[in-house]
Coordinates of C-alpha atoms in Angstrom, one line a residue:
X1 CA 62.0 -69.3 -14.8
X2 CA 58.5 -70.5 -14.0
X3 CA 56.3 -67.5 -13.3
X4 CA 53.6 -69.7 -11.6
X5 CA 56.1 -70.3 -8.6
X6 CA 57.1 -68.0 -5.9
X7 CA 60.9 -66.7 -6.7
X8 CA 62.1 -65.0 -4.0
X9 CA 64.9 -62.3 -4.3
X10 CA 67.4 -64.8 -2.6
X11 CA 65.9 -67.4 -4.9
X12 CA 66.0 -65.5 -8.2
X13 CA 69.3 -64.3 -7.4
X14 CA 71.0 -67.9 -6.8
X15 CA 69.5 -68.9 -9.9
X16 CA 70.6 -65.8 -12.2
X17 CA 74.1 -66.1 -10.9
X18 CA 74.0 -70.1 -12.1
X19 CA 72.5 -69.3 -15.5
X20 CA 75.0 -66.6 -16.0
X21 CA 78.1 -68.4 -14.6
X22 CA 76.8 -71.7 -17.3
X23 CA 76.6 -68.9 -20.1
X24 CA 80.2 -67.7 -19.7
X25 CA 79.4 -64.1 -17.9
X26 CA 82.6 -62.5 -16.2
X27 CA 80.8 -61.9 -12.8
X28 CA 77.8 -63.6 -12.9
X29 CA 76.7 -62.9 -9.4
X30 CA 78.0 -59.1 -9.5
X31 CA 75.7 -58.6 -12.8
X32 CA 73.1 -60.8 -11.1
X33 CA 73.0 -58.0 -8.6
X34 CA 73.1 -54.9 -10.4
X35 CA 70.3 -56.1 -12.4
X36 CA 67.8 -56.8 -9.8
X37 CA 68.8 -53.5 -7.5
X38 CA 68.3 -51.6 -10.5
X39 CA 65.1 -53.1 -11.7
X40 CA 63.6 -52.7 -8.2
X41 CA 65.4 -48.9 -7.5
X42 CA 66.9 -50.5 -4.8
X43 CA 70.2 -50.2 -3.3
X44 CA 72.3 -53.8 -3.2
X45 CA 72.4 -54.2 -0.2
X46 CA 68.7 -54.5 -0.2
X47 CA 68.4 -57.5 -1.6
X48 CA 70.4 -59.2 1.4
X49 CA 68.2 -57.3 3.5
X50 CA 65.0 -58.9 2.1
X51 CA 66.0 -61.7 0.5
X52 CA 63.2 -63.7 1.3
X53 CA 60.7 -60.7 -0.3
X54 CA 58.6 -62.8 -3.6
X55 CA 59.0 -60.6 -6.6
X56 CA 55.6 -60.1 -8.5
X57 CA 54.8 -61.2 -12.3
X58 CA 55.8 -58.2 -13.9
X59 CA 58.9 -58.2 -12.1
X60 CA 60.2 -61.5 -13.1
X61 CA 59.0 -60.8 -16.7
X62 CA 60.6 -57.4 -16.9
X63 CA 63.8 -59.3 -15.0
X64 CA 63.6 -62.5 -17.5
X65 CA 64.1 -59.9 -20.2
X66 CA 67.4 -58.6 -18.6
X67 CA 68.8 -62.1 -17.8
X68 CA 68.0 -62.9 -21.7
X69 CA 69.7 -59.8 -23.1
X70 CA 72.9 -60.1 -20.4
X71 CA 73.9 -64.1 -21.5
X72 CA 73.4 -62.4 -25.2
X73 CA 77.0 -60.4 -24.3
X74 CA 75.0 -56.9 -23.9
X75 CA 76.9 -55.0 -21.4
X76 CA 75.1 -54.5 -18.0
X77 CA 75.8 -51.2 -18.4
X78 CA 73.8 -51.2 -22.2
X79 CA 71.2 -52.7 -20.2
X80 CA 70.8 -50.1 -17.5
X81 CA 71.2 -47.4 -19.8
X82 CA 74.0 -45.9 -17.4
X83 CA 77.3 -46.1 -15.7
X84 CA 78.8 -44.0 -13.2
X85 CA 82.5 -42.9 -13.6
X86 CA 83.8 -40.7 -11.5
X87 CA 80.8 -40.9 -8.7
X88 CA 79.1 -39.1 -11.4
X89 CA 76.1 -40.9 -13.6
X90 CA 76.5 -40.8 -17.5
X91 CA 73.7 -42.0 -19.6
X92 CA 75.2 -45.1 -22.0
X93 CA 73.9 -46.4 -25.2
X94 CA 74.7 -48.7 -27.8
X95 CA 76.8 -45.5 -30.0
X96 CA 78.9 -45.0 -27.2
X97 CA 82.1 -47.0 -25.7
X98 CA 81.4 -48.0 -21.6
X99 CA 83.2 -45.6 -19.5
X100 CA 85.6 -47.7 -18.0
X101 CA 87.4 -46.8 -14.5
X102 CA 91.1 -47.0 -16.0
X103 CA 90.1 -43.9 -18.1
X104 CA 89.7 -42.1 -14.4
X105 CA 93.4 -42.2 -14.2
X106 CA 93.6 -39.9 -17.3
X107 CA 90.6 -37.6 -15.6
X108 CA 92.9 -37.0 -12.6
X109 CA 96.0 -35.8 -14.1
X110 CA 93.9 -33.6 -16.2
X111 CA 92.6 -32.4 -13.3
X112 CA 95.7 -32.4 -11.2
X113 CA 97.3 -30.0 -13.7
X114 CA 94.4 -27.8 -15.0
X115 CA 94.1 -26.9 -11.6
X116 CA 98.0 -26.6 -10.9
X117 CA 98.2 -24.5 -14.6
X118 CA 94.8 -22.4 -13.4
X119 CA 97.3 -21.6 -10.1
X120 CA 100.1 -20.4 -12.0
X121 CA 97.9 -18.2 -14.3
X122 CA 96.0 -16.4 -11.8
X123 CA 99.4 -15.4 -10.0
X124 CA 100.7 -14.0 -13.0
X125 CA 97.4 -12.6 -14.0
X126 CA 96.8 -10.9 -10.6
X127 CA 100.4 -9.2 -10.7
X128 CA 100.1 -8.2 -14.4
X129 CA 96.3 -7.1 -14.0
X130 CA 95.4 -7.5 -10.0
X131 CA 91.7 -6.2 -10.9
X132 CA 90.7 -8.7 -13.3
X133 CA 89.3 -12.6 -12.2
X134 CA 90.5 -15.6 -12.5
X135 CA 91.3 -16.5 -16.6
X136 CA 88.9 -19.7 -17.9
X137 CA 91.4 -22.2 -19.0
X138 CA 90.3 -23.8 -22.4
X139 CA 90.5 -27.6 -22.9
X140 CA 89.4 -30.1 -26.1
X141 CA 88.2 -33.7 -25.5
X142 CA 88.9 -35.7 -28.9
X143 CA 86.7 -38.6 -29.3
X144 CA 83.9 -37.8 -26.4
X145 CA 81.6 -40.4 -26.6
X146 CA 79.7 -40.4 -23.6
X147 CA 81.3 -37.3 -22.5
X148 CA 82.7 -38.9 -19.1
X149 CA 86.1 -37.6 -19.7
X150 CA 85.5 -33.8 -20.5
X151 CA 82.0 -34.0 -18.1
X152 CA 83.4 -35.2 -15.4
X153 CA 86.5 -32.6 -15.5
X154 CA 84.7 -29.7 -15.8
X155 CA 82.7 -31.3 -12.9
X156 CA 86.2 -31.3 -11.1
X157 CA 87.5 -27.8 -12.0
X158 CA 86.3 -24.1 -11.7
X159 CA 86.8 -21.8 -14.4
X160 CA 87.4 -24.1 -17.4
X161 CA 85.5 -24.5 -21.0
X162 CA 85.5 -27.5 -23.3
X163 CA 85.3 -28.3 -26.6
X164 CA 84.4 -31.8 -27.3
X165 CA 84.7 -33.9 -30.7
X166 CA 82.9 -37.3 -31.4
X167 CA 82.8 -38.5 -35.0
X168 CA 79.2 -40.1 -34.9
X169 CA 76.2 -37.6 -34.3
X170 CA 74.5 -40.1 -32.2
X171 CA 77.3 -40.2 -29.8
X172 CA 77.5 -36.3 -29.7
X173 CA 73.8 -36.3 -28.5
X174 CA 74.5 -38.6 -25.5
X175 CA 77.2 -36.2 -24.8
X176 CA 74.7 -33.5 -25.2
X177 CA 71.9 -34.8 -22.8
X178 CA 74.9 -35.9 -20.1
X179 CA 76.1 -32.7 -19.6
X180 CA 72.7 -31.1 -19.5
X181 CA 72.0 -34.1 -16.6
X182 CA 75.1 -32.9 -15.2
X183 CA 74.6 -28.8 -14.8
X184 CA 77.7 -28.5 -17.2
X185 CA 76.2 -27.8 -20.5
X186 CA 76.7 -23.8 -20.2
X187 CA 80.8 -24.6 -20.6
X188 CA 80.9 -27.3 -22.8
X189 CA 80.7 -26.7 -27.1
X190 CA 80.1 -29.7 -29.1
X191 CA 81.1 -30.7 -32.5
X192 CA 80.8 -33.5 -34.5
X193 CA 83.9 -34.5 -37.2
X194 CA 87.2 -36.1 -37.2
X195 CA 89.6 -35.6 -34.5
X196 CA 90.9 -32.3 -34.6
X197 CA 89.4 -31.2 -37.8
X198 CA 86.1 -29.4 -36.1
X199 CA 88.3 -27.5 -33.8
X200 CA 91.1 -26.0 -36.1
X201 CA 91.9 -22.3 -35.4
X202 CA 91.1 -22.7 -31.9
X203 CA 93.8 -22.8 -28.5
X204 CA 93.7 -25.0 -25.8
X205 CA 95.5 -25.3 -22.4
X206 CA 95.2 -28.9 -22.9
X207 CA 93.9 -31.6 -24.9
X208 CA 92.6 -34.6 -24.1
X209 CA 92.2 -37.9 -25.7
X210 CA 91.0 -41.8 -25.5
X211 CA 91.0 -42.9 -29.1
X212 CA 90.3 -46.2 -30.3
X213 CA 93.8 -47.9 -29.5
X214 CA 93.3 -51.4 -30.5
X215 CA 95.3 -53.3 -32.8
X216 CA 92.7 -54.0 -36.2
X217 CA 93.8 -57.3 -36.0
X218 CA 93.3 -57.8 -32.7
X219 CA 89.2 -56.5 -32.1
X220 CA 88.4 -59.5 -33.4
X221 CA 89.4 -61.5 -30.2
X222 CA 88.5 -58.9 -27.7
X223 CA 86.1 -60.2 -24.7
X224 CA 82.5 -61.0 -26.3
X225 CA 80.6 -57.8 -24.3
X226 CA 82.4 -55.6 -26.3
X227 CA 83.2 -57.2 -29.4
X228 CA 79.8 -57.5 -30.2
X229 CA 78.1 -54.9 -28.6
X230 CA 80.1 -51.8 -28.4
X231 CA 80.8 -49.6 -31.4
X232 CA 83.8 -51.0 -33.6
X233 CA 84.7 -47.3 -34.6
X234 CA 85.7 -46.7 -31.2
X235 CA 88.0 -49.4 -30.9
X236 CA 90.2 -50.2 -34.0
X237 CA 92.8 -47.9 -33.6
X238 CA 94.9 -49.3 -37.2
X239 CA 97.5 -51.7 -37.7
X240 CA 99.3 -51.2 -34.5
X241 CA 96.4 -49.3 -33.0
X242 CA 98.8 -46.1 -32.9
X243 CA 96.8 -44.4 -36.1
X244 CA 95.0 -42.0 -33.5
X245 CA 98.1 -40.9 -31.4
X246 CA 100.1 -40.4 -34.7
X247 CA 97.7 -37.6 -35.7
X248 CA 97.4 -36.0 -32.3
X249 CA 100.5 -36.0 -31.9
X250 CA 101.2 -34.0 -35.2
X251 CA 98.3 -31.6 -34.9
X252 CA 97.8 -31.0 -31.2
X253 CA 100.9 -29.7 -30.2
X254 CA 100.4 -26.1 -32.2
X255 CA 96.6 -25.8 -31.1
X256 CA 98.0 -25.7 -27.4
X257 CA 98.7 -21.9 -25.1
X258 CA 101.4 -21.9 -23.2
X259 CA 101.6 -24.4 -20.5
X260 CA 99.7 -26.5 -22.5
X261 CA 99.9 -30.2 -22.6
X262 CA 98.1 -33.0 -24.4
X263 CA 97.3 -36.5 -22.3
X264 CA 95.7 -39.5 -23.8
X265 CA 94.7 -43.1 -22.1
X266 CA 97.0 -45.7 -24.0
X267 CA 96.4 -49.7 -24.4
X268 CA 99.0 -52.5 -22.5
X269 CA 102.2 -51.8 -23.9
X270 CA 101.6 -48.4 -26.1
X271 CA 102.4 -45.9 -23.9
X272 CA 106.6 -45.9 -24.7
X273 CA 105.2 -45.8 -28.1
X274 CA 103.1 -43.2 -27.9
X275 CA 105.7 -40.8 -26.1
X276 CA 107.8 -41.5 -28.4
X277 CA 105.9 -40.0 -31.1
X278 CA 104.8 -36.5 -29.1
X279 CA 108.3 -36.1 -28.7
X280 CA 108.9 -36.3 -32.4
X281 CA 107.3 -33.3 -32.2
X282 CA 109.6 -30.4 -32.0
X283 CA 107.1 -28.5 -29.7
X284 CA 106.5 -30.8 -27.3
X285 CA 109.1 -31.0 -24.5
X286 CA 108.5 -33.1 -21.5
X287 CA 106.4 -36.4 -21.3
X288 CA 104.9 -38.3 -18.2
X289 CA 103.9 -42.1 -18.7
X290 CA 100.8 -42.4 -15.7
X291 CA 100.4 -45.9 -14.1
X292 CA 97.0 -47.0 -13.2
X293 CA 95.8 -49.0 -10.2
X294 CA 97.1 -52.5 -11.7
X295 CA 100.5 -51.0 -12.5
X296 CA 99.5 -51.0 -16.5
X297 CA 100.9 -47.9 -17.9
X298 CA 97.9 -46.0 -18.3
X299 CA 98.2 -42.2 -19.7
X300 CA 100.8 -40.7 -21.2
X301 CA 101.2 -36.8 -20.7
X302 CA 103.2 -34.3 -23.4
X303 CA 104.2 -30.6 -21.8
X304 CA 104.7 -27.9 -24.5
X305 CA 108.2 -26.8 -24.3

């Protein structure tokens, strides 16, 4: 990428979507994209808009830099330092799993039936005690990360708290700052610890989970972006990947109130599995397994009898 010629954004865009598409990248023109729009602060559609605009020096160097660090399997969204889920923005980073959109699936029915629950608490509440508001319903995210999932539910719901677990520190800060960005912060209580250890003692009206869910054996061919780039401790979920849901399963069910329920995003192929082991719990009554777009069972939901 000679800096001495003039690269237009048509031009530099053509060749960026070659160089990527030679280096193996998934979407090479989509990244290709991304990357320039975000570099500029500029909308996509932008750079069909003024595609023959020249792009100064610094530009293409601070670009060149990008291009370098995308065909070296860094996630775009690494790169960018964000990714929105949900319509909302959540700051990324390299201690942190990329918020991907199947996890929306499990964001809905937690928000389809928090706000169904919140309904069927406030009737009761009004005719026990009409004078008193609406009662906060109380939810746990296990395994925050970024915070996407608990962020953008409370972003989704009125009257609810969170409690949110991550096991790393540096992820628990990410989650910190997003739900500052976010307005959020003021219902949200973080801890850092394994799974449900930091929260013990406490109730929930649900919890909420996307643990690491893949087969040990099997990070080891996952596609290179995340193999290499995203943290490993968010991804091995044990021998058959089921290690997570096998403790959730056990513990969650007697941290839940009443019309509680647990949900958790499962892998291809887990979620009869996964069931299967909330109800071996003698607490838990009724489950729901949750397709997402592609058909893949997606989220699997556990009612407290």
């Amino acid at each position: 990428m000679a800096t001495q010629e003039v690269w237009t954004i048509g031009r530099i865009l053509k060749w960026t979507q070659d160089f990527f598409a030679k280096h193996g990248v998934e979407s090479p023109r989509l990244d290709a994209e991304v990357l320039l729009a975000h570099l500029l602060d500029k909308e996509r559609i932008y750079l069909y808009v003024h595609f023959d605009e020249p792009l100064e020096k610094p530009e293409l160097a601070r670009f060149h830099d990008m291009v370098k660090q995308r065909v070296s399997h860094v996630p775009v969204a690494y790169i960018l330092g964000e990714k929105e889920f949900m319509g909302l923005p959540f700051r990324v980073t390299e201690d942190t799993l990329v918020p991907r959109p199947d996890t929306e699936i499990l964001v809905q029915a937690a928000v389809e039936r928090l706000k169904k629950l919140a309904g069927v608490q406030a009737e009761a509440a009004g005719e026990a005690e009409p004078e008193k508001g609406k009662p906060v319903l109380k939810f746990a995210d296990i395994g925050t990360g970024t915070g996407a999932i608990c962020l953008s539910v409370l972003k989704f719901t009125k009257d609810t708290e969170a409690a949110t677990v991550d096991i790393s520190e540096k992820a628990r800060a990410v989650a910190e700052g997003n739900a500052e960005a976010l307005g959020v912060a003021d219902r949200v209580t973080f801890y850092t610890g394994d799974l449900l250890g930091p929260v013990q003692g406490q109730k929930f009206h649900a919890i909420l989970s996307n643990p690491p869910y893949i087969p040990d054996a099997e990070v080891g061919q996952l596609q290179a972006d995340v193999r290499l780039s995203e943290p490993h401790t968010a991804l091995a979920g044990g021998a058959d990947g089921l290690d997570f849901y096998r403790r959730l399963c056990a513990e969650g069910p007697e941290m839940l109130l009443p019309g509680g329920f647990l949900a958790f995003e499962v892998g291809i192929h887990q979620a009869e599995a996964v069931a299967e082991l909330a109800k071996a719990n003698p607490l838990i009554g009724d489950t729901e397994i949750i397709k997402d777009l592609a058909g893949i069972e997606r989220v699997v939901v556990a009612d407290l009898k």
